[in-house]
Coordinates of N, CA and C in Angstrom, one line a residue:
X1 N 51.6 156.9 65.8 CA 51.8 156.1 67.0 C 53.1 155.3 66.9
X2 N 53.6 155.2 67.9 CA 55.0 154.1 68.2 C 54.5 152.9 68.2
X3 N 55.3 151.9 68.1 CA 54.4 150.5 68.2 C 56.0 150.1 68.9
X4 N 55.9 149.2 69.5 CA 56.7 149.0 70.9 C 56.7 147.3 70.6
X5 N 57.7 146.7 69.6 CA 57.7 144.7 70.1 C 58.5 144.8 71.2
X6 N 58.2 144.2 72.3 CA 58.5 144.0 73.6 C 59.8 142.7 73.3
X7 N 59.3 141.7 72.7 CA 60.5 140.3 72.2 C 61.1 140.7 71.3
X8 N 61.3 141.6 70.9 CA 62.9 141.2 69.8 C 64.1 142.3 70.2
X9 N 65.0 141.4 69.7 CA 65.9 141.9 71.0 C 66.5 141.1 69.5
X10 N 67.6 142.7 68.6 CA 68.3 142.6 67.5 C 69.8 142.4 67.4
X11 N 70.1 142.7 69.3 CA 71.2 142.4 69.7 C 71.9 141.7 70.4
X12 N 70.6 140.6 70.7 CA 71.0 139.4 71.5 C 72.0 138.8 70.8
X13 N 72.8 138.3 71.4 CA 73.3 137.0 70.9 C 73.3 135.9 71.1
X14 N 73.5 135.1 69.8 CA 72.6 133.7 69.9 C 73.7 132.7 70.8
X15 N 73.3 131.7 71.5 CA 74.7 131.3 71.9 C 75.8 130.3 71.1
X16 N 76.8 131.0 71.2 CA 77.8 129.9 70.2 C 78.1 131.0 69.3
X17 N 77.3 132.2 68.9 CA 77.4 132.9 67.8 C 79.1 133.4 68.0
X18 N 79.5 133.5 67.1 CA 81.2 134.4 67.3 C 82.0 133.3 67.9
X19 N 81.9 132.3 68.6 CA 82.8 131.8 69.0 C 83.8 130.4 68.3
X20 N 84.4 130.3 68.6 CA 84.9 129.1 68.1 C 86.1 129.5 67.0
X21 N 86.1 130.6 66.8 CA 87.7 131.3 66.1 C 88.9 130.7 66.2
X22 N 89.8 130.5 67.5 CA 90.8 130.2 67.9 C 90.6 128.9 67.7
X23 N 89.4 128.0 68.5 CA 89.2 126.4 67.9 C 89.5 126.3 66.5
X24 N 89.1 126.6 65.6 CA 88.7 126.5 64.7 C 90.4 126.8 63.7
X25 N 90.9 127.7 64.1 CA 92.4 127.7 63.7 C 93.1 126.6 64.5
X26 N 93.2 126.3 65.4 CA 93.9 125.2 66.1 C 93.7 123.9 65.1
X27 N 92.3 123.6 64.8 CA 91.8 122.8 64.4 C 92.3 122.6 62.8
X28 N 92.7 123.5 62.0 CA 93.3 123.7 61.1 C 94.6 123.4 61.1
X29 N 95.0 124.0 62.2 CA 96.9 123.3 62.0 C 96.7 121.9 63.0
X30 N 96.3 121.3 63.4 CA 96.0 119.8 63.6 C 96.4 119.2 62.4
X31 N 95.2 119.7 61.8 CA 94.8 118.7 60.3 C 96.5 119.0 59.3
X32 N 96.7 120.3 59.4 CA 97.9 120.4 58.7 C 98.9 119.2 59.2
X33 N 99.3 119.3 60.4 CA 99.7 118.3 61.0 C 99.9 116.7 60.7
X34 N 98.3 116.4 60.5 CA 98.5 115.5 60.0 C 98.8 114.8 58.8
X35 N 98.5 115.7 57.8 CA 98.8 115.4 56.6 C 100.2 115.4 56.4
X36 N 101.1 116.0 57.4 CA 102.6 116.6 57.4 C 102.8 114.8 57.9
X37 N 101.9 114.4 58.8 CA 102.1 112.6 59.4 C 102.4 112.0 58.1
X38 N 101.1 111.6 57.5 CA 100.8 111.2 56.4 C 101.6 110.9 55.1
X39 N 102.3 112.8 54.8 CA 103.9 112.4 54.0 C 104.9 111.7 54.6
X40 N 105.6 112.2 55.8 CA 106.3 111.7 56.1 C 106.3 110.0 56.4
X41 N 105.2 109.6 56.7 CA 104.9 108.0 56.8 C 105.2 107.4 55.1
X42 N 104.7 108.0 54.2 CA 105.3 107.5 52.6 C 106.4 107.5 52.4
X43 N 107.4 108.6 53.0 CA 108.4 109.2 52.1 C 109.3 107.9 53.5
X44 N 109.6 108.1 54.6 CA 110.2 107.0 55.2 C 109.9 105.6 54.8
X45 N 108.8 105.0 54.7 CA 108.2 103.8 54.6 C 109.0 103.3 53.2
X46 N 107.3 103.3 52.6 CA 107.5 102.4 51.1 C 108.5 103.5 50.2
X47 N 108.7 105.0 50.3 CA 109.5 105.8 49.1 C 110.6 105.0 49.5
X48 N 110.9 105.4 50.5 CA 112.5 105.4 51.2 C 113.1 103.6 50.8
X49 N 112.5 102.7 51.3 CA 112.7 101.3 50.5 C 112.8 101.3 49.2
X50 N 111.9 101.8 48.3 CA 111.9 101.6 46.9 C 112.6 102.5 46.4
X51 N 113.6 103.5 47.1 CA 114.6 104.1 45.9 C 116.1 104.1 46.6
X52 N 115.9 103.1 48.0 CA 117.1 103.0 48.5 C 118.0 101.6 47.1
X53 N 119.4 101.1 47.4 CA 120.1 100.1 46.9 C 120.4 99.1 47.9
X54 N 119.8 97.4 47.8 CA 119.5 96.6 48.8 C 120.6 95.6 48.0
X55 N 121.1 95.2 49.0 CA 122.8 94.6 49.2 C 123.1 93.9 50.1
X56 N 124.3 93.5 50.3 CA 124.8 92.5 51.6 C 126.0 93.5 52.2
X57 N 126.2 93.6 53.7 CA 127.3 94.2 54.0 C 128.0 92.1 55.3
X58 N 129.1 92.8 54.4 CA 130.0 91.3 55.1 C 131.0 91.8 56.4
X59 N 130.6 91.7 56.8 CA 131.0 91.9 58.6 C 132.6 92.2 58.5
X60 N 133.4 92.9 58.8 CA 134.6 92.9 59.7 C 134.7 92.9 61.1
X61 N 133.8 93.9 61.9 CA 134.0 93.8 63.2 C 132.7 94.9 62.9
X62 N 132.2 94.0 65.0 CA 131.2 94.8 65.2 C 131.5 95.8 66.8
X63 N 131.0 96.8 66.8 CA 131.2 97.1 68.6 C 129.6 97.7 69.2
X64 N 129.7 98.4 70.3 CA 128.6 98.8 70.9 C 129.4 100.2 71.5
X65 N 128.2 100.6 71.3 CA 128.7 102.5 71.5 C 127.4 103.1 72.5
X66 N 128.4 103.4 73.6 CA 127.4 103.3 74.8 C 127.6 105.3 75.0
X67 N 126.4 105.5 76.0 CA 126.3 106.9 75.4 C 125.7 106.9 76.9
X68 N 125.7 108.4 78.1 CA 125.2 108.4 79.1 C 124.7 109.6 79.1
X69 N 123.7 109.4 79.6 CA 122.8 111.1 79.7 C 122.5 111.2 81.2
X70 N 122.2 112.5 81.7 CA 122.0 112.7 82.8 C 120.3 112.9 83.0
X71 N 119.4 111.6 83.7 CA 118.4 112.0 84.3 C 117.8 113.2 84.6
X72 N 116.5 114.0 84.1 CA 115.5 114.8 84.6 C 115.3 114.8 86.2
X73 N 114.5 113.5 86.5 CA 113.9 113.0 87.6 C 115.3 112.8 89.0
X74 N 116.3 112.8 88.6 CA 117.2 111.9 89.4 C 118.3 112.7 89.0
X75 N 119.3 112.4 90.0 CA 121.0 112.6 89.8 C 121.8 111.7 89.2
X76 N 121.1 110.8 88.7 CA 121.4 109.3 88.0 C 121.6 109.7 86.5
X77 N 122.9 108.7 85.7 CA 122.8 108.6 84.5 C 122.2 107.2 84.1
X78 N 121.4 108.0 82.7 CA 121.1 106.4 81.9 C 122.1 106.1 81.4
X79 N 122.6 105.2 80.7 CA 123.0 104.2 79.7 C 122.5 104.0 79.0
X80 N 122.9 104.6 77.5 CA 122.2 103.6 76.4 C 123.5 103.4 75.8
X81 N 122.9 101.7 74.5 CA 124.2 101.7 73.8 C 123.6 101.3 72.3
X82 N 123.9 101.4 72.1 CA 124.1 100.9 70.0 C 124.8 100.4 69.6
X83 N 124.4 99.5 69.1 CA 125.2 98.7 68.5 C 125.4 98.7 66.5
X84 N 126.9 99.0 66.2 CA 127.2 99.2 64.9 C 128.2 97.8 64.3
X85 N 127.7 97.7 63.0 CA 128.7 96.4 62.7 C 129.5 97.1 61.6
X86 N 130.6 97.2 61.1 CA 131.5 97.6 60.1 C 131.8 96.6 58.9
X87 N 131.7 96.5 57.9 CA 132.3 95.6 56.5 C 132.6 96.1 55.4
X88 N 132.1 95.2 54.6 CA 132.0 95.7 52.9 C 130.7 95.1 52.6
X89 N 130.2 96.7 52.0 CA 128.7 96.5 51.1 C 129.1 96.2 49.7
X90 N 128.0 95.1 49.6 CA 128.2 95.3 47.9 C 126.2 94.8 47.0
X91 N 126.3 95.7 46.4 CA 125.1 95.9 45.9 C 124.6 94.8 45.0
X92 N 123.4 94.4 45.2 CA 122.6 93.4 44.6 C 123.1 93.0 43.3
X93 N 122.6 94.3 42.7 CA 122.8 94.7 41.1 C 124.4 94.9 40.8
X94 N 125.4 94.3 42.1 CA 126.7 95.1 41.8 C 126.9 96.6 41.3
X95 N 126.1 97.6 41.5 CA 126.3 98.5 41.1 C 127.1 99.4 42.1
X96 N 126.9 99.1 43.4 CA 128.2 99.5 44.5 C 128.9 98.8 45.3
X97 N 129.7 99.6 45.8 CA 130.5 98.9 46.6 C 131.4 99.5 47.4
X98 N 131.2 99.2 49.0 CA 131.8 99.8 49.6 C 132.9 99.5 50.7
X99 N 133.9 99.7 50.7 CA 134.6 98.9 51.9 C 134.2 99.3 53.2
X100 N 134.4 100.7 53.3 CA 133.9 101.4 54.8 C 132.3 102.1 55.1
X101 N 132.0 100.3 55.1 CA 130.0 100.4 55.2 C 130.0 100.2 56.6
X102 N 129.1 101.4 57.2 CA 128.7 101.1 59.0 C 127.1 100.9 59.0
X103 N 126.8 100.4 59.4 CA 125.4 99.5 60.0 C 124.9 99.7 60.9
X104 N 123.7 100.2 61.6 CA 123.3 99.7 63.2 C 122.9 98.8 63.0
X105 N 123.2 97.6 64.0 CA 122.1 96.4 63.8 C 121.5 96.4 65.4
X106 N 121.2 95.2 65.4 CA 119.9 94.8 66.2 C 120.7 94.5 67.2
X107 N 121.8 93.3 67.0 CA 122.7 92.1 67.2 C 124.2 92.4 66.9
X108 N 125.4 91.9 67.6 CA 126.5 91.8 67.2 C 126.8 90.5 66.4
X109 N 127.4 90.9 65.7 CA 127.7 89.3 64.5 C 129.1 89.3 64.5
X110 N 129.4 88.2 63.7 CA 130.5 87.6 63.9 C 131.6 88.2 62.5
X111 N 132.9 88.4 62.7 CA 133.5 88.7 61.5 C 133.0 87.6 60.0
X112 N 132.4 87.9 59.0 CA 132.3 87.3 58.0 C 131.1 86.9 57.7
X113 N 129.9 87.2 58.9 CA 129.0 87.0 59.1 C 128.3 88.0 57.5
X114 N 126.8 87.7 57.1 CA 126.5 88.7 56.1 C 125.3 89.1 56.6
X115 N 124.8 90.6 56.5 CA 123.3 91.1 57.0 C 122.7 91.2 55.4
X116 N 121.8 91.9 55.3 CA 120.9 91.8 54.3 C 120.8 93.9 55.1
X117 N 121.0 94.5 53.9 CA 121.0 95.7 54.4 C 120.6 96.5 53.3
X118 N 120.1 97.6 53.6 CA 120.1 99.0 52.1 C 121.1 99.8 52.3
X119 N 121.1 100.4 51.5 CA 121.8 102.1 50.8 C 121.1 103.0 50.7
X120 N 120.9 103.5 51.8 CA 120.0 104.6 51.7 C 120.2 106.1 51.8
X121 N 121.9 105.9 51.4 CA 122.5 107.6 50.9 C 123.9 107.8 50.8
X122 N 124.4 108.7 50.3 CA 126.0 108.6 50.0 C 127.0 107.5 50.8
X123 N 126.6 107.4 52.3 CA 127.4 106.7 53.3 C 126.2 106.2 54.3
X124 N 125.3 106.3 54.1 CA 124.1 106.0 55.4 C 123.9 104.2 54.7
X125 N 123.2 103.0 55.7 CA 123.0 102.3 55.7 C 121.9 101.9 56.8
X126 N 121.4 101.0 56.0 CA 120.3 100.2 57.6 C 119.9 98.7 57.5
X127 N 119.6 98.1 58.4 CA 119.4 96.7 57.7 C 117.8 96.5 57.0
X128 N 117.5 95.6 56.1 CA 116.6 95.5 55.2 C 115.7 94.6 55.7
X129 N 115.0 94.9 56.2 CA 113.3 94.3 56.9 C 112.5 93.7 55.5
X130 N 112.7 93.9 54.6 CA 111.7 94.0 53.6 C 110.8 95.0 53.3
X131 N 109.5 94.5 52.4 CA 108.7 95.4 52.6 C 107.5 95.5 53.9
X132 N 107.3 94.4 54.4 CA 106.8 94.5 55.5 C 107.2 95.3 56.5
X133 N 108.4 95.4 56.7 CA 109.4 96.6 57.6 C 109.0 98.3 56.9
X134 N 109.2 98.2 55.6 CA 108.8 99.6 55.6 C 107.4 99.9 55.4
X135 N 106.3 98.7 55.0 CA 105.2 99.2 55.4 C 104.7 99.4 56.9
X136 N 105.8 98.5 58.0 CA 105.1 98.7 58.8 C 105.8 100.4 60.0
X137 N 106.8 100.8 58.7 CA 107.5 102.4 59.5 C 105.9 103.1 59.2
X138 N 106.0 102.6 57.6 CA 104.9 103.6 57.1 C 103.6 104.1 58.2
X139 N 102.9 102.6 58.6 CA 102.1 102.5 59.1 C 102.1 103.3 60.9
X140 N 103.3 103.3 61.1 CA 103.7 104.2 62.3 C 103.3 105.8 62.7
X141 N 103.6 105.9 60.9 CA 103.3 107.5 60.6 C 101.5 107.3 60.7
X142 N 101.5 107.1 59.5 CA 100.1 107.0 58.6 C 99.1 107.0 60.4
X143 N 99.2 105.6 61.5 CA 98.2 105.5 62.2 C 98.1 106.7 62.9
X144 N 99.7 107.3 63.1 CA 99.8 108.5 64.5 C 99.3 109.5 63.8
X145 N 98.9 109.5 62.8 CA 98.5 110.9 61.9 C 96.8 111.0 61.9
X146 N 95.9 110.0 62.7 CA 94.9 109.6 62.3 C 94.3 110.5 63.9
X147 N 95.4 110.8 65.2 CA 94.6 111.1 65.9 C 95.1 113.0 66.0
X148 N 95.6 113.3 64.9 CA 95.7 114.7 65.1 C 94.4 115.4 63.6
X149 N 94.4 114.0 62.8 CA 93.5 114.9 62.3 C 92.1 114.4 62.6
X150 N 92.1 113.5 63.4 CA 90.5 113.6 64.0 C 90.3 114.9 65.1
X151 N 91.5 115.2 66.0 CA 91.1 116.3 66.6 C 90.8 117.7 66.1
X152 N 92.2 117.9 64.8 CA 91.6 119.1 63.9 C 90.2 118.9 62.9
X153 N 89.3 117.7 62.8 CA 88.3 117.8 62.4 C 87.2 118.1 63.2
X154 N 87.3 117.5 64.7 CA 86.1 117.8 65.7 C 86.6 119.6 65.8
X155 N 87.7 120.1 66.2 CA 88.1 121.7 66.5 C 87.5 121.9 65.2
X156 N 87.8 121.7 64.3 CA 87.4 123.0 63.0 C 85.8 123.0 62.8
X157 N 85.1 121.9 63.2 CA 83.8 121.8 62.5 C 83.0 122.4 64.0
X158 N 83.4 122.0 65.3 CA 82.5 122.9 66.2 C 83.1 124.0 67.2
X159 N 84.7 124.3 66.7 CA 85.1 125.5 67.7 C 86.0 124.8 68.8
X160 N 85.9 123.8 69.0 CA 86.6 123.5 70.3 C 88.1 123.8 70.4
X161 N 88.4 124.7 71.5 CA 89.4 125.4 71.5 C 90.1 124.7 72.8
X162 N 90.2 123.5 73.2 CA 90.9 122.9 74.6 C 90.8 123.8 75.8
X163 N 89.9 124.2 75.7 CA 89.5 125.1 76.7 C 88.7 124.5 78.0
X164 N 88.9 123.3 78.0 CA 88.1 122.6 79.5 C 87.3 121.8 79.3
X165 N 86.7 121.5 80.3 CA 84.9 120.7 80.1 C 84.0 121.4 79.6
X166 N 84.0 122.8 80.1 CA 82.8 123.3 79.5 C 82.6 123.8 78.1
X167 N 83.8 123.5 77.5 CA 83.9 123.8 76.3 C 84.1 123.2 75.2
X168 N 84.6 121.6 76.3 CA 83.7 120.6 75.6 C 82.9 119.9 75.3
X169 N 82.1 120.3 76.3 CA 80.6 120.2 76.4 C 79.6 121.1 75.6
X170 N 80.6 122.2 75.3 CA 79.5 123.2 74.1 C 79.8 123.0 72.6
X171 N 81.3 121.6 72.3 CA 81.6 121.1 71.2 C 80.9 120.4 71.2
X172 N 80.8 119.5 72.2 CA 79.9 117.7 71.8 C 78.7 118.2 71.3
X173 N 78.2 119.4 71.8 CA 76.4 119.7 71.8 C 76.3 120.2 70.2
X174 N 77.5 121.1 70.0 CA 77.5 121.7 68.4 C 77.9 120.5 67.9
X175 N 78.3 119.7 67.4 CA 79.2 118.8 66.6 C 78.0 117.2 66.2
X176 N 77.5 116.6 67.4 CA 76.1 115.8 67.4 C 77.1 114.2 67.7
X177 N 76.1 113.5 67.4 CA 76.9 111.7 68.1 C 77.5 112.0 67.1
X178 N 77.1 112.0 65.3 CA 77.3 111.6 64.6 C 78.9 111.9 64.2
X179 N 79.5 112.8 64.1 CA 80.7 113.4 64.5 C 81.5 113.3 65.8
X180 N 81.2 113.2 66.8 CA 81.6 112.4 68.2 C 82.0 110.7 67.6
X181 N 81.0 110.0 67.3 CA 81.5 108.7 67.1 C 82.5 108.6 66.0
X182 N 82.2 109.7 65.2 CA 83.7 109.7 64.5 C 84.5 109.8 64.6
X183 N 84.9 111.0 65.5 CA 86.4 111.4 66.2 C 86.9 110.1 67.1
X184 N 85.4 109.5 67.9 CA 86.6 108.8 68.5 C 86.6 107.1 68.2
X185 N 86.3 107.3 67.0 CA 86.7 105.7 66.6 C 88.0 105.8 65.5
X186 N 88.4 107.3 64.9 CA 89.4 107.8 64.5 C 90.7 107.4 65.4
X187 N 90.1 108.3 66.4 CA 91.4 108.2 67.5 C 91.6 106.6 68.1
X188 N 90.9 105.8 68.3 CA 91.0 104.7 68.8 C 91.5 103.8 67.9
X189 N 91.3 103.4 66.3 CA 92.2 103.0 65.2 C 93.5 103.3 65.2
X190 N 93.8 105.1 65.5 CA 94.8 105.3 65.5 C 95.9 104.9 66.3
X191 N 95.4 105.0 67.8 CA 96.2 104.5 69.2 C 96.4 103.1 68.4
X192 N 95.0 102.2 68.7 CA 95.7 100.8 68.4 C 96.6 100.3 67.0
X193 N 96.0 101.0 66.1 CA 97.2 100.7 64.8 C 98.6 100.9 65.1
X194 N 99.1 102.4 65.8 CA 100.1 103.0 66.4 C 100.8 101.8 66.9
X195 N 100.3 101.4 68.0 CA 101.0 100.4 68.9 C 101.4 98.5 68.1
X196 N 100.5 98.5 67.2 CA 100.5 97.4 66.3 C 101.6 97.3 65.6
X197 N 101.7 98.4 64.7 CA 102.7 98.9 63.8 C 104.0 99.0 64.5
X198 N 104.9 99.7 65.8 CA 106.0 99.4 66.5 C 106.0 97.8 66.8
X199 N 104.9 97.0 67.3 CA 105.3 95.8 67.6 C 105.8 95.2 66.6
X200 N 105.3 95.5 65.5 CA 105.8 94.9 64.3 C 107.2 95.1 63.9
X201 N 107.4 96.6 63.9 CA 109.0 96.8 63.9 C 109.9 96.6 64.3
X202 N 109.3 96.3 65.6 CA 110.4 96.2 67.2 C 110.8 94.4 66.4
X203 N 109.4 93.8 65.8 CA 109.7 92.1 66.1 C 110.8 91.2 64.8
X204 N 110.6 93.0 63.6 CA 111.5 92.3 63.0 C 113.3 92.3 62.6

């Protein structure tokens, strides 16, 4: 006799089964991503302070170096300008010294005037924030790194491929609050740190 199960059905598929491939690599170079944030926020920040040479550069003359680009939106040019001061650096520890030291500063200063500046390579210089300045570059990286790998952690753990609502809606369902409330209190540390950290740079 044949015996006939009417319910099973060995080829259905379940839903969600197979999917989520491409999410799930996206979701992986996010996270690569951010960890790529992450170094770079060390290696600028606190590396880059603590193996630069912190000195005085004493003013000769300063100018502003104005630069015009042609508008996207408009037939209009912008204006930008920068401002560089020129002197002589000479190193804390006296161990350099340079007569033809260039600067960006913030400010134009006066011939003889002195900044508080690093050595941060054969000919490059910048002025010296302290370590609050480079913790707070660091902190630039480090927070902006916080909302690429919250997104490669929600993609890799339930598939979400930026594929719309409705396929956000089949992440949120696979993934649960508990994971939702993670990603987005990830990403919201991150926005507000982000913006904290520039204020801070901008202020010093």
């Amino acid at each position: 006799m044949t015996q006939v199960q009417g319910n099973t059905a060995p080829n259905a598929a379940t839903p969600g089964a197979g999917a989520g491939g491409p999410g799930r690599l996206i979701g992986v170079g996010l996270i690569l991503v951010g960890v790529v944030l992450l170094a770079l926020g060390a290696y600028l920040g606190p590396y880059s302070y603590a193996t630069s040479t912190p000195g005085k550069l004493t003013v000769e003359t300063c100018t502003v170096d104005y630069k015009y680009r042609s508008s996207t939106s408009s037939s209009s040019r912008k204006r930008t300008k920068t401002k560089w001061c020129y002197g002589i650096f000479t190193a804390t520890d006296g161990s350099t010294k340079d007569v033809n030291a260039e600067l960006k500063t913030d400010a134009l200063h006066q011939r003889g005037e002195v900044i508080e500046a690093l050595k941060t390579g054969d000919t490059s210089y910048q002025q010296d924030h302290g370590w609050v300045g480079a913790i707070a570059v660091g902190c630039v990286w480090w927070f902006g790194a916080l909302i690429p790998l919250a997104l490669g952690l929600f993609a890799t753990t339930t598939g979400f491929a930026f594929g719309g609502p409705s396929d956000f809606q089949r992440a949120r369902q696979a993934a649960g609050q508990g994971l939702v409330s993670t990603v987005y209190a990830l990403i919201a540390v991150g926005v507000v740190g982000f913006g904290i950290s520039l204020l801070v740079m901008f202020l010093l």
